[in-house]
Tab-separated table of C-alpha atoms in Angstrom:
chain	number	residue	atom	x	y	z
A	129	THR	CA	-1.028	13.450	-18.141
A	130	SER	CA	1.029	12.215	-15.099
A	131	TYR	CA	4.842	12.205	-16.789
A	132	PHE	CA	5.656	13.053	-20.742
A	133	LEU	CA	8.557	14.639	-22.364
A	134	TYR	CA	7.486	18.076	-24.457
A	135	ARG	CA	10.272	19.878	-26.513
A	136	GLY	CA	12.914	18.061	-24.065
A	137	GLN	CA	11.800	19.072	-21.227
A	138	PRO	CA	9.899	17.053	-18.416
A	139	LEU	CA	5.979	17.392	-17.911
A	140	GLY	CA	2.714	16.139	-16.464
A	141	PHE	CA	0.426	16.604	-13.744
A	142	GLU	CA	1.914	14.592	-11.088
A	143	TYR	CA	5.473	15.089	-12.498
A	144	GLU	CA	4.996	18.797	-11.049
A	145	LEU	CA	3.724	18.300	-8.186
A	146	LEU	CA	5.718	15.858	-7.076
A	147	SER	CA	9.250	18.145	-8.294
A	148	ARG	CA	7.717	20.650	-5.761
A	149	PHE	CA	7.335	18.425	-2.847
A	150	ALA	CA	10.975	17.526	-3.594
A	151	ALA	CA	11.991	20.625	-3.813
A	152	ALA	CA	10.051	21.327	-0.136
A	153	ILE	CA	12.161	18.449	1.590
A	154	ASP	CA	15.007	19.615	-0.004
A	155	VAL	CA	16.010	16.263	-2.264
A	156	GLU	CA	16.334	15.445	-6.074
A	157	LEU	CA	13.291	13.558	-7.556
A	158	ALA	CA	14.233	10.690	-9.586
A	159	VAL	CA	10.984	9.458	-12.126
A	160	GLU	CA	11.562	6.115	-13.306
A	161	PRO	CA	8.564	5.599	-16.050
A	162	VAL	CA	6.695	2.082	-15.589
A	163	LYS	CA	5.410	0.627	-18.995
A	164	ASP	CA	3.801	-2.124	-17.357
A	165	LEU	CA	0.891	-0.539	-15.787
A	166	ASP	CA	-0.147	-3.436	-14.039
A	167	ASN	CA	2.900	-4.504	-12.280
A	168	ILE	CA	3.313	-1.072	-10.578
A	169	ILE	CA	2.910	-2.186	-7.331
A	170	ASP	CA	5.037	-4.885	-7.715
A	171	SER	CA	7.461	-2.561	-8.721
A	172	LEU	CA	7.143	0.046	-5.414
A	173	LEU	CA	7.017	-3.339	-3.317
A	174	SER	CA	10.030	-4.255	-4.723
A	175	TYR	CA	12.121	-0.882	-4.262
A	176	GLU	CA	12.387	0.138	-7.382
A	177	GLY	CA	11.030	3.593	-6.531
A	178	ASP	CA	9.076	5.101	-3.146
A	179	VAL	CA	6.226	6.488	-4.302
A	180	ILE	CA	3.774	5.506	-6.709
A	181	ALA	CA	2.172	8.646	-9.095
A	182	ALA	CA	0.352	7.327	-12.072
A	183	ASN	CA	-3.612	8.291	-11.726
A	184	LEU	CA	-3.838	5.955	-9.099
A	185	THR	CA	-7.477	4.793	-8.238
A	186	VAL	CA	-8.115	3.863	-4.324
A	187	THR	CA	-9.566	0.583	-3.920
A	188	ARG	CA	-10.031	-1.499	-1.184
A	189	ASP	CA	-7.801	-4.653	-2.837
A	190	ARG	CA	-4.639	-2.130	-3.348
A	191	THR	CA	-4.679	-0.751	0.398
A	192	GLN	CA	-3.947	-4.370	1.329
A	193	ASN	CA	-0.670	-3.882	0.107
A	194	VAL	CA	0.210	-0.213	-0.043
A	195	SER	CA	-0.670	3.137	1.959
A	196	PHE	CA	-2.530	5.776	-0.100
A	197	THR	CA	-1.918	9.258	0.236
A	198	LYS	CA	-5.294	11.984	0.913
A	199	PRO	CA	-6.499	12.507	-2.596
A	200	LEU	CA	-5.144	14.527	-5.188
A	201	ILE	CA	-8.197	14.286	-7.166
A	202	LEU	CA	-11.761	13.168	-6.986
A	203	SER	CA	-13.221	11.912	-10.519
A	204	LYS	CA	-15.585	9.370	-11.394
A	205	GLN	CA	-15.471	6.528	-13.833
A	206	VAL	CA	-17.155	7.132	-17.137
A	207	LEU	CA	-17.775	5.039	-20.449
A	208	VAL	CA	-15.899	6.416	-23.420
A	209	GLN	CA	-18.166	5.515	-26.711
A	210	ARG	CA	-18.544	7.473	-29.888
A	211	TYR	CA	-21.640	9.330	-30.776
A	212	PRO	CA	-23.539	8.148	-33.264
A	213	LYS	CA	-23.133	9.621	-36.778
A	214	SER	CA	-27.039	10.130	-37.538
A	215	LYS	CA	-30.224	9.940	-35.446
A	216	ASP	CA	-30.948	6.902	-36.765
A	217	GLU	CA	-27.646	5.435	-34.617
A	218	ALA	CA	-29.120	7.507	-31.491
A	219	ILE	CA	-30.318	3.963	-30.202
A	220	ASN	CA	-26.622	2.722	-29.869
A	221	LEU	CA	-25.891	5.221	-27.755
A	222	VAL	CA	-25.387	3.904	-24.317
A	223	GLU	CA	-26.740	6.232	-21.650
A	224	ARG	CA	-27.525	3.898	-18.631
A	225	PRO	CA	-25.007	1.091	-17.171
A	226	SER	CA	-27.709	-1.274	-17.361
A	227	GLU	CA	-27.244	-0.773	-21.363
A	228	LEU	CA	-23.690	-1.959	-21.430
A	229	VAL	CA	-25.333	-6.342	-20.879
A	230	GLY	CA	-23.495	-7.745	-23.917
A	231	LYS	CA	-21.306	-4.762	-24.585
A	232	GLU	CA	-17.983	-5.590	-25.513
A	233	VAL	CA	-15.851	-3.114	-22.812
A	234	TYR	CA	-12.073	-2.535	-23.267
A	235	VAL	CA	-9.688	-2.342	-20.376
A	236	ARG	CA	-6.516	-3.956	-18.240
A	237	LYS	CA	-6.966	-6.418	-16.316
A	238	ASN	CA	-5.480	-5.296	-13.419
A	239	SER	CA	-7.077	-1.917	-13.608
A	240	SER	CA	-9.156	-0.781	-11.208
A	241	PHE	CA	-11.674	-0.128	-14.584
A	242	TYR	CA	-11.742	-3.917	-14.730
A	243	ASN	CA	-12.855	-4.474	-11.204
A	244	ARG	CA	-15.452	-1.767	-11.435
A	245	LEU	CA	-17.187	-3.492	-14.522
A	246	GLN	CA	-16.987	-7.180	-12.902
A	247	ASN	CA	-19.018	-5.252	-10.182
A	248	LEU	CA	-21.000	-3.769	-12.463
A	249	SER	CA	-22.217	-6.779	-14.130
A	250	ASP	CA	-23.745	-8.258	-10.894
A	251	GLU	CA	-25.404	-4.680	-10.160
A	252	ILE	CA	-27.320	-4.909	-12.959
A	253	GLY	CA	-27.890	-8.797	-13.166
A	254	GLY	CA	-26.080	-8.934	-16.895
A	255	GLU	CA	-22.569	-9.608	-18.063
A	256	ILE	CA	-20.651	-7.215	-19.467
A	257	ILE	CA	-18.209	-8.547	-21.923
A	258	LEU	CA	-14.832	-7.540	-20.634
A	259	LYS	CA	-11.841	-7.592	-23.395
A	260	ASP	CA	-8.103	-7.465	-21.405
A	261	VAL	CA	-5.589	-5.276	-23.466
A	262	ALA	CA	-1.856	-5.108	-22.936
A	263	SER	CA	-0.641	-3.873	-19.578
A	264	ASN	CA	1.412	-1.140	-21.334
A	265	ILE	CA	-1.615	0.398	-22.997
A	266	THR	CA	-2.645	3.717	-21.499
A	267	VAL	CA	-6.106	4.915	-21.179
A	268	GLU	CA	-5.442	7.603	-23.660
A	269	GLN	CA	-4.322	4.850	-26.057
A	270	LEU	CA	-7.622	3.548	-25.978
A	271	ILE	CA	-9.705	6.372	-26.268
A	272	LYS	CA	-8.064	7.397	-28.820
A	273	LYS	CA	-8.700	3.760	-30.612
A	274	VAL	CA	-12.832	4.585	-29.656
A	275	ALA	CA	-12.469	7.867	-31.291
A	276	ASN	CA	-11.349	6.145	-34.651
A	277	GLY	CA	-13.746	3.289	-34.691
A	278	GLU	CA	-11.007	0.528	-33.771
A	279	ILE	CA	-13.318	-0.225	-30.103
A	280	ASN	CA	-16.709	0.665	-29.421
A	281	TYR	CA	-15.932	1.319	-25.283
A	282	THR	CA	-13.590	1.973	-22.914
A	283	ILE	CA	-13.763	3.554	-19.266
A	284	ALA	CA	-11.643	6.363	-18.254
A	285	ASP	CA	-11.377	8.729	-14.932
A	286	GLU	CA	-13.982	11.548	-15.757
A	287	HIS	CA	-11.028	14.513	-15.476
A	288	VAL	CA	-8.669	12.449	-18.006
A	289	ALA	CA	-11.878	11.455	-20.516
A	290	LYS	CA	-12.893	15.401	-20.577
A	291	ILE	CA	-9.037	16.543	-21.687
A	292	ASN	CA	-8.975	13.755	-24.140
A	293	LYS	CA	-12.731	15.344	-25.434
A	294	ALA	CA	-10.957	18.523	-26.382
A	295	PHE	CA	-8.561	16.367	-29.062
A	296	PHE	CA	-11.705	14.125	-30.080
A	297	PRO	CA	-14.781	15.673	-30.231
A	298	ASN	CA	-16.411	13.162	-31.310
A	299	ILE	CA	-16.525	11.146	-28.158
A	300	HIS	CA	-19.269	10.618	-25.533
A	301	ILE	CA	-18.207	10.627	-21.971
A	302	LYS	CA	-21.534	11.217	-20.122
A	303	THR	CA	-22.245	7.672	-19.188
A	304	ALA	CA	-21.067	7.585	-15.248
A	305	ILE	CA	-20.279	4.029	-14.295
A	306	SER	CA	-18.999	4.567	-10.398
A	307	LEU	CA	-19.682	7.313	-7.461
A	308	GLU	CA	-16.817	9.380	-6.957
A	309	GLN	CA	-13.122	7.646	-6.339
A	310	GLN	CA	-10.082	9.162	-5.199
A	311	ILE	CA	-7.064	9.581	-6.749
A	312	ALA	CA	-3.739	8.718	-5.087
A	313	TRP	CA	0.283	8.301	-4.472
A	314	ALA	CA	0.729	5.422	-3.171
A	315	VAL	CA	3.783	3.972	-0.593
A	316	ARG	CA	4.978	1.032	0.687
A	317	LYS	CA	3.724	0.462	4.078
A	318	GLU	CA	6.904	0.216	6.058
A	319	SER	CA	7.214	4.624	4.920
A	320	PRO	CA	5.019	5.710	7.303
A	321	ASP	CA	7.089	8.556	7.686
A	322	LEU	CA	7.264	9.610	3.709
A	323	LEU	CA	2.888	9.118	3.374
A	324	ILE	CA	2.879	11.488	6.480
A	325	ALA	CA	5.139	13.888	5.016
A	326	LEU	CA	3.499	13.728	1.383
A	327	ASN	CA	0.174	14.001	3.134
A	328	GLU	CA	1.128	17.270	5.237
A	329	TRP	CA	2.318	18.880	2.079
A	330	LEU	CA	-0.419	18.333	-0.028
A	331	ARG	CA	-2.633	19.154	2.892
A	332	HIS	CA	-1.338	22.862	2.327
A	333	PHE	CA	-0.047	22.768	-1.273
A	334	LYS	CA	-4.016	22.094	-2.379
A	335	LYS	CA	-5.200	25.332	-1.240
A	336	THR	CA	-2.265	26.945	-3.083
A	337	THR	CA	-3.380	29.093	-6.451
A	338	ASP	CA	-0.141	27.356	-7.812
A	339	TYR	CA	-1.838	23.817	-7.250
A	340	ARG	CA	-5.128	25.394	-9.005
A	341	VAL	CA	-2.496	27.204	-12.067
A	342	ILE	CA	-1.073	23.130	-12.431
A	343	TYR	CA	-4.526	21.628	-12.594
A	344	LEU	CA	-6.037	23.484	-15.070
A	345	LYS	CA	-3.066	23.442	-17.277
A	346	TYR	CA	-3.086	19.934	-17.905
A	347	PHE	CA	-6.954	19.065	-17.377
A	348	GLY	CA	-8.387	22.568	-18.381
A	349	ASN	CA	-6.247	24.624	-20.527
A	350	THR	CA	-7.814	22.013	-24.088
A	351	THR	CA	-6.122	24.240	-26.314
A	352	LEU	CA	-2.643	23.593	-24.901
A	353	TYR	CA	-3.151	19.944	-24.405
A	354	LYS	CA	-4.306	19.899	-27.777
A	355	THR	CA	-0.956	21.696	-29.075
A	356	ARG	CA	1.092	19.373	-27.359
A	357	VAL	CA	-0.253	16.146	-28.072
A	358	ARG	CA	0.080	17.257	-31.936
A	359	SER	CA	3.561	18.663	-31.658
A	360	GLN	CA	6.023	16.267	-33.323
A	361	LEU	CA	7.639	17.098	-30.239
A	362	PHE	CA	5.512	14.924	-27.783
A	363	THR	CA	8.081	12.117	-27.005
A	364	SER	CA	5.596	10.139	-26.147
A	365	LYS	CA	3.523	10.241	-29.385
A	366	SER	CA	6.406	10.739	-32.076
A	367	GLY	CA	9.873	9.331	-30.160
A	368	GLN	CA	11.392	12.540	-31.156
A	369	LEU	CA	13.276	14.854	-28.567
A	370	SER	CA	14.177	17.380	-31.408
A	371	PRO	CA	13.928	18.319	-34.866
A	372	TYR	CA	17.428	16.811	-35.349
A	373	ASP	CA	17.668	13.474	-33.989
A	374	GLN	CA	18.006	11.723	-37.197
A	375	ILE	CA	21.520	13.848	-37.770
A	376	VAL	CA	22.392	13.766	-33.922
A	377	LYS	CA	22.314	10.009	-33.302
A	378	LYS	CA	24.136	9.557	-37.047
A	379	TYR	CA	27.180	11.677	-35.766
A	380	ALA	CA	26.667	10.631	-31.843
A	381	GLU	CA	27.511	6.845	-32.962
A	382	LYS	CA	30.833	7.975	-34.782
A	383	THR	CA	31.859	9.329	-31.801
A	384	GLY	CA	30.568	6.608	-28.989
A	385	TRP	CA	28.703	9.286	-27.195
A	386	ASP	CA	24.925	9.476	-25.726
A	387	TRP	CA	22.819	11.385	-28.588
A	388	ARG	CA	20.397	11.766	-26.419
A	389	LEU	CA	22.969	13.696	-23.758
A	390	LEU	CA	24.189	16.052	-27.502
A	391	THR	CA	20.659	16.638	-28.103
A	392	SER	CA	19.863	17.966	-24.600
């Protein structure tokens, strides 16, 4: 939902917001996709980029290394599980955090979800079995695994879980495991001017109709979401830019040209 290609065009909630910010300060936006989400803060501190825009939750540990903007979204963390197939299986539905004791929950180790589950284990006085997943696995991919029965539980931010429920109606997302948390952008601590500029722009832009339209486009319009995800031109899923990729690749190789440039 943050950034993706659809029908050859870059889209995404945070991408569209940053595009408008870049236009407002008259600079060109350059997007650097990060596959290893566990090292995204290290990438920022290594000057590989200037802003983290990746549905990042504000946590106390993270604020020691980076500065966060004003929140883009306030969202709870929720448990993602499958609905029982019959009434006889209703006992398997986790409706309270305390019922997670002894259950296996799949999350990335360096995510805010992992830390929350560790704290929750202490709060409920029992062990939640945390199963690490690779750092390039997204929340959306884990939700799909739950829906398909490959795993039983994962954690997601509520706004992300809600839009995914439109595509996977068999998932249950009503069990909250946290209070509302802030989703924000992050910058290096030595970039105070950038932080001020982002906060000032967000303060004004979040009051506009344009912001509301963008938010609903990605987290409210379930029909549009399902259309995108099912499309063969949803690049992050299919790997395709156009229906003609294979033909273009074949002849681009003979000429030594970049097939992506030809496709565009």
